[in-house]
Amino acid sequence: MAHRFTFTVEVSTERTEGKFASREDQAQAILEELEGADPSEISGIGADGDSTYEIVNWEVTSDDT
């Protein structure tokens, strides 16, 4: 039985150095980081801490890019 989860990630940025980067540039960099976080499985969970689940689908969408 597959389970589907939806998470909303909210990110705020604040420049700490360098020249200004556009909102689009920032959104693209954040999106690339999220897409690169693609896990293949989650493990060590459940009542006994021995359950493992394979990640069978991973999708990142953005309203800002």
mmCIF file of N, CA and C in Angstrom:
data_model
loop_
_atom_site.group_PDB
_atom_site.id
_atom_site.type_symbol
_atom_site.label_atom_id
_atom_site.label_comp_id
_atom_site.label_asym_id
_atom_site.label_seq_id
_atom_site.Cartn_x
_atom_site.Cartn_y
_atom_site.Cartn_z
ATOM 1 N N MET A 1 0.846 -1.178 0.000
ATOM 2 C CA MET A 1 0.000 0.000 0.000
ATOM 3 C C MET A 1 0.892 1.243 0.000
ATOM 4 N N ALA A 2 0.722 2.070 -0.998
ATOM 5 C CA ALA A 2 1.496 3.300 -1.089
ATOM 6 C C ALA A 2 0.771 4.430 -0.361
ATOM 7 N N HIS A 3 1.531 5.301 0.249
ATOM 8 C CA HIS A 3 0.989 6.485 0.915
ATOM 9 C C HIS A 3 1.532 7.714 0.197
ATOM 10 N N ARG A 4 0.708 8.733 0.069
ATOM 11 C CA ARG A 4 1.132 9.982 -0.572
ATOM 12 C C ARG A 4 1.132 11.084 0.473
ATOM 13 N N PHE A 5 2.211 11.840 0.524
ATOM 14 C CA PHE A 5 2.358 12.956 1.455
ATOM 15 C C PHE A 5 2.613 14.227 0.660
ATOM 16 N N THR A 6 2.058 15.324 1.117
ATOM 17 C CA THR A 6 2.308 16.624 0.514
ATOM 18 C C THR A 6 2.803 17.557 1.606
ATOM 19 N N PHE A 7 3.930 18.198 1.351
ATOM 20 C CA PHE A 7 4.500 19.155 2.293
ATOM 21 C C PHE A 7 4.613 20.509 1.608
ATOM 22 N N THR A 8 4.372 21.548 2.339
ATOM 23 C CA THR A 8 4.592 22.901 1.851
ATOM 24 C C THR A 8 5.834 23.437 2.540
ATOM 25 N N VAL A 9 6.781 23.890 1.746
ATOM 26 C CA VAL A 9 8.018 24.437 2.289
ATOM 27 C C VAL A 9 8.020 25.930 2.027
ATOM 28 N N GLU A 10 8.191 26.701 3.075
ATOM 29 C CA GLU A 10 8.245 28.154 2.948
ATOM 30 C C GLU A 10 9.659 28.595 3.273
ATOM 31 N N VAL A 11 10.262 29.376 2.381
ATOM 32 C CA VAL A 11 11.653 29.798 2.538
ATOM 33 C C VAL A 11 11.731 31.315 2.505
ATOM 34 N N SER A 12 12.437 31.890 3.477
ATOM 35 C CA SER A 12 12.717 33.326 3.478
ATOM 36 C C SER A 12 14.219 33.504 3.315
ATOM 37 N N THR A 13 14.621 34.459 2.512
ATOM 38 C CA THR A 13 16.052 34.716 2.312
ATOM 39 C C THR A 13 16.402 36.129 2.756
ATOM 40 N N GLU A 14 17.648 36.289 3.124
ATOM 41 C CA GLU A 14 18.180 37.602 3.479
ATOM 42 C C GLU A 14 19.636 37.632 3.031
ATOM 43 N N ARG A 15 19.997 38.603 2.222
ATOM 44 C CA ARG A 15 21.359 38.702 1.686
ATOM 45 C C ARG A 15 22.334 39.014 2.812
ATOM 46 N N THR A 16 23.428 38.275 2.854
ATOM 47 C CA THR A 16 24.460 38.494 3.865
ATOM 48 C C THR A 16 25.742 39.035 3.272
ATOM 49 N N GLU A 17 25.920 38.872 1.952
ATOM 50 C CA GLU A 17 27.078 39.458 1.293
ATOM 51 C C GLU A 17 26.880 39.419 -0.212
ATOM 52 N N GLY A 18 27.708 40.141 -0.934
ATOM 53 C CA GLY A 18 27.654 40.139 -2.392
ATOM 54 C C GLY A 18 26.598 41.069 -2.942
ATOM 55 N N LYS A 19 26.512 41.069 -4.273
ATOM 56 C CA LYS A 19 25.552 41.919 -4.971
ATOM 57 C C LYS A 19 24.166 41.293 -4.961
ATOM 58 N N PHE A 20 23.194 42.082 -5.287
ATOM 59 C CA PHE A 20 21.792 41.671 -5.323
ATOM 60 C C PHE A 20 21.576 40.538 -6.315
ATOM 61 N N ALA A 21 20.789 39.543 -5.943
ATOM 62 C CA ALA A 21 20.346 38.473 -6.843
ATOM 63 C C ALA A 21 18.829 38.579 -6.957
ATOM 64 N N SER A 22 18.323 38.383 -8.144
ATOM 65 C CA SER A 22 16.886 38.525 -8.361
ATOM 66 C C SER A 22 16.097 37.448 -7.613
ATOM 67 N N ARG A 23 14.832 37.709 -7.437
ATOM 68 C CA ARG A 23 13.925 36.745 -6.808
ATOM 69 C C ARG A 23 13.920 35.441 -7.608
ATOM 70 N N GLU A 24 13.915 35.561 -8.942
ATOM 71 C CA GLU A 24 13.915 34.382 -9.804
ATOM 72 C C GLU A 24 15.191 33.558 -9.623
ATOM 73 N N ASP A 25 16.346 34.227 -9.515
ATOM 74 C CA ASP A 25 17.613 33.525 -9.281
ATOM 75 C C ASP A 25 17.598 32.782 -7.946
ATOM 76 N N GLN A 26 17.060 33.433 -6.926
ATOM 77 C CA GLN A 26 16.983 32.802 -5.612
ATOM 78 C C GLN A 26 16.049 31.598 -5.640
ATOM 79 N N ALA A 27 14.883 31.756 -6.260
ATOM 80 C CA ALA A 27 13.913 30.666 -6.341
ATOM 81 C C ALA A 27 14.492 29.479 -7.093
ATOM 82 N N GLN A 28 15.215 29.727 -8.177
ATOM 83 C CA GLN A 28 15.816 28.653 -8.955
ATOM 84 C C GLN A 28 16.868 27.908 -8.135
ATOM 85 N N ALA A 29 17.687 28.612 -7.379
ATOM 86 C CA ALA A 29 18.708 27.980 -6.547
ATOM 87 C C ALA A 29 18.068 27.125 -5.446
ATOM 88 N N ILE A 30 17.008 27.617 -4.846
ATOM 89 C CA ILE A 30 16.304 26.851 -3.809
ATOM 90 C C ILE A 30 15.663 25.611 -4.417
ATOM 91 N N LEU A 31 15.030 25.763 -5.574
ATOM 92 C CA LEU A 31 14.409 24.632 -6.259
ATOM 93 C C LEU A 31 15.441 23.556 -6.593
ATOM 94 N N GLU A 32 16.609 23.954 -7.056
ATOM 95 C CA GLU A 32 17.676 22.996 -7.369
ATOM 96 C C GLU A 32 18.120 22.234 -6.114
ATOM 97 N N GLU A 33 18.199 22.925 -4.982
ATOM 98 C CA GLU A 33 18.564 22.259 -3.728
ATOM 99 C C GLU A 33 17.499 21.239 -3.321
ATOM 100 N N LEU A 34 16.223 21.601 -3.453
ATOM 101 C CA LEU A 34 15.145 20.684 -3.096
ATOM 102 C C LEU A 34 15.133 19.459 -4.006
ATOM 103 N N GLU A 35 15.306 19.683 -5.309
ATOM 104 C CA GLU A 35 15.328 18.565 -6.249
ATOM 105 C C GLU A 35 16.515 17.643 -5.992
ATOM 106 N N GLY A 36 17.631 18.204 -5.552
ATOM 107 C CA GLY A 36 18.825 17.408 -5.259
ATOM 108 C C GLY A 36 18.709 16.611 -3.975
ATOM 109 N N ALA A 37 17.686 16.876 -3.178
ATOM 110 C CA ALA A 37 17.510 16.188 -1.896
ATOM 111 C C ALA A 37 16.749 14.876 -2.045
ATOM 112 N N ASP A 38 16.537 14.411 -3.248
ATOM 113 C CA ASP A 38 15.746 13.219 -3.547
ATOM 114 C C ASP A 38 16.248 11.989 -2.793
ATOM 115 N N PRO A 39 15.542 11.553 -1.745
ATOM 116 C CA PRO A 39 15.959 10.368 -1.005
ATOM 117 C C PRO A 39 15.479 9.091 -1.691
ATOM 118 N N SER A 40 16.185 8.004 -1.515
ATOM 119 C CA SER A 40 15.768 6.736 -2.095
ATOM 120 C C SER A 40 14.929 5.925 -1.113
ATOM 121 N N GLU A 41 15.092 6.196 0.186
ATOM 122 C CA GLU A 41 14.312 5.477 1.189
ATOM 123 C C GLU A 41 14.334 6.224 2.510
ATOM 124 N N ILE A 42 13.387 5.864 3.382
ATOM 125 C CA ILE A 42 13.395 6.330 4.762
ATOM 126 C C ILE A 42 13.450 5.083 5.628
ATOM 127 N N SER A 43 14.208 5.133 6.694
ATOM 128 C CA SER A 43 14.358 3.934 7.520
ATOM 129 C C SER A 43 14.540 4.317 8.978
ATOM 130 N N GLY A 44 14.496 3.302 9.838
ATOM 131 C CA GLY A 44 14.650 3.532 11.275
ATOM 132 C C GLY A 44 13.424 4.151 11.905
ATOM 133 N N ILE A 45 12.266 3.891 11.336
ATOM 134 C CA ILE A 45 11.028 4.466 11.854
ATOM 135 C C ILE A 45 10.075 3.351 12.278
ATOM 136 N N GLY A 46 8.955 3.722 12.863
ATOM 137 C CA GLY A 46 7.966 2.756 13.315
ATOM 138 C C GLY A 46 8.115 2.446 14.791
ATOM 139 N N ALA A 47 7.198 1.658 15.309
ATOM 140 C CA ALA A 47 7.159 1.354 16.742
ATOM 141 C C ALA A 47 8.466 0.753 17.252
ATOM 142 N N ASP A 48 9.076 -0.124 16.469
ATOM 143 C CA ASP A 48 10.331 -0.753 16.875
ATOM 144 C C ASP A 48 11.550 -0.092 16.252
ATOM 145 N N GLY A 49 11.328 0.932 15.448
ATOM 146 C CA GLY A 49 12.438 1.629 14.802
ATOM 147 C C GLY A 49 13.131 0.806 13.739
ATOM 148 N N ASP A 50 12.436 -0.198 13.184
ATOM 149 C CA ASP A 50 13.074 -1.060 12.187
ATOM 150 C C ASP A 50 12.339 -1.081 10.845
ATOM 151 N N SER A 51 11.414 -0.158 10.645
ATOM 152 C CA SER A 51 10.680 -0.102 9.374
ATOM 153 C C SER A 51 11.459 0.690 8.340
ATOM 154 N N THR A 52 11.403 0.225 7.096
ATOM 155 C CA THR A 52 12.041 0.896 5.972
ATOM 156 C C THR A 52 11.018 1.055 4.856
ATOM 157 N N TYR A 53 10.981 2.225 4.255
ATOM 158 C CA TYR A 53 10.087 2.505 3.139
ATOM 159 C C TYR A 53 10.905 3.009 1.964
ATOM 160 N N GLU A 54 10.644 2.480 0.778
ATOM 161 C CA GLU A 54 11.263 2.955 -0.445
ATOM 162 C C GLU A 54 10.489 4.173 -0.937
ATOM 163 N N ILE A 55 11.190 5.210 -1.358
ATOM 164 C CA ILE A 55 10.547 6.382 -1.952
ATOM 165 C C ILE A 55 10.318 6.039 -3.424
ATOM 166 N N VAL A 56 9.059 5.862 -3.827
ATOM 167 C CA VAL A 56 8.753 5.429 -5.185
ATOM 168 C C VAL A 56 8.424 6.584 -6.119
ATOM 169 N N ASN A 57 8.178 7.765 -5.568
ATOM 170 C CA ASN A 57 7.914 8.937 -6.391
ATOM 171 C C ASN A 57 8.377 10.172 -5.634
ATOM 172 N N TRP A 58 9.016 11.093 -6.327
ATOM 173 C CA TRP A 58 9.507 12.325 -5.727
ATOM 174 C C TRP A 58 9.242 13.436 -6.718
ATOM 175 N N GLU A 59 8.475 14.429 -6.325
ATOM 176 C CA GLU A 59 8.128 15.526 -7.212
ATOM 177 C C GLU A 59 8.241 16.841 -6.461
ATOM 178 N N VAL A 60 8.908 17.796 -7.053
ATOM 179 C CA VAL A 60 9.023 19.130 -6.459
ATOM 180 C C VAL A 60 8.371 20.101 -7.442
ATOM 181 N N THR A 61 7.445 20.904 -6.937
ATOM 182 C CA THR A 61 6.816 21.919 -7.772
ATOM 183 C C THR A 61 7.017 23.282 -7.139
ATOM 184 N N SER A 62 6.991 24.306 -7.952
ATOM 185 C CA SER A 62 7.190 25.650 -7.455
ATOM 186 C C SER A 62 6.215 26.605 -8.116
ATOM 187 N N ASP A 63 5.649 27.506 -7.336
ATOM 188 C CA ASP A 63 4.769 28.532 -7.873
ATOM 189 C C ASP A 63 5.561 29.786 -8.231
ATOM 190 N N ASP A 64 6.847 29.853 -7.827
ATOM 191 C CA ASP A 64 7.630 31.074 -7.995
ATOM 192 C C ASP A 64 8.522 31.086 -9.218
ATOM 193 N N THR A 65 8.705 29.936 -9.897
ATOM 194 C CA THR A 65 9.611 29.938 -11.041
ATOM 195 C C THR A 65 8.869 29.698 -12.333
#
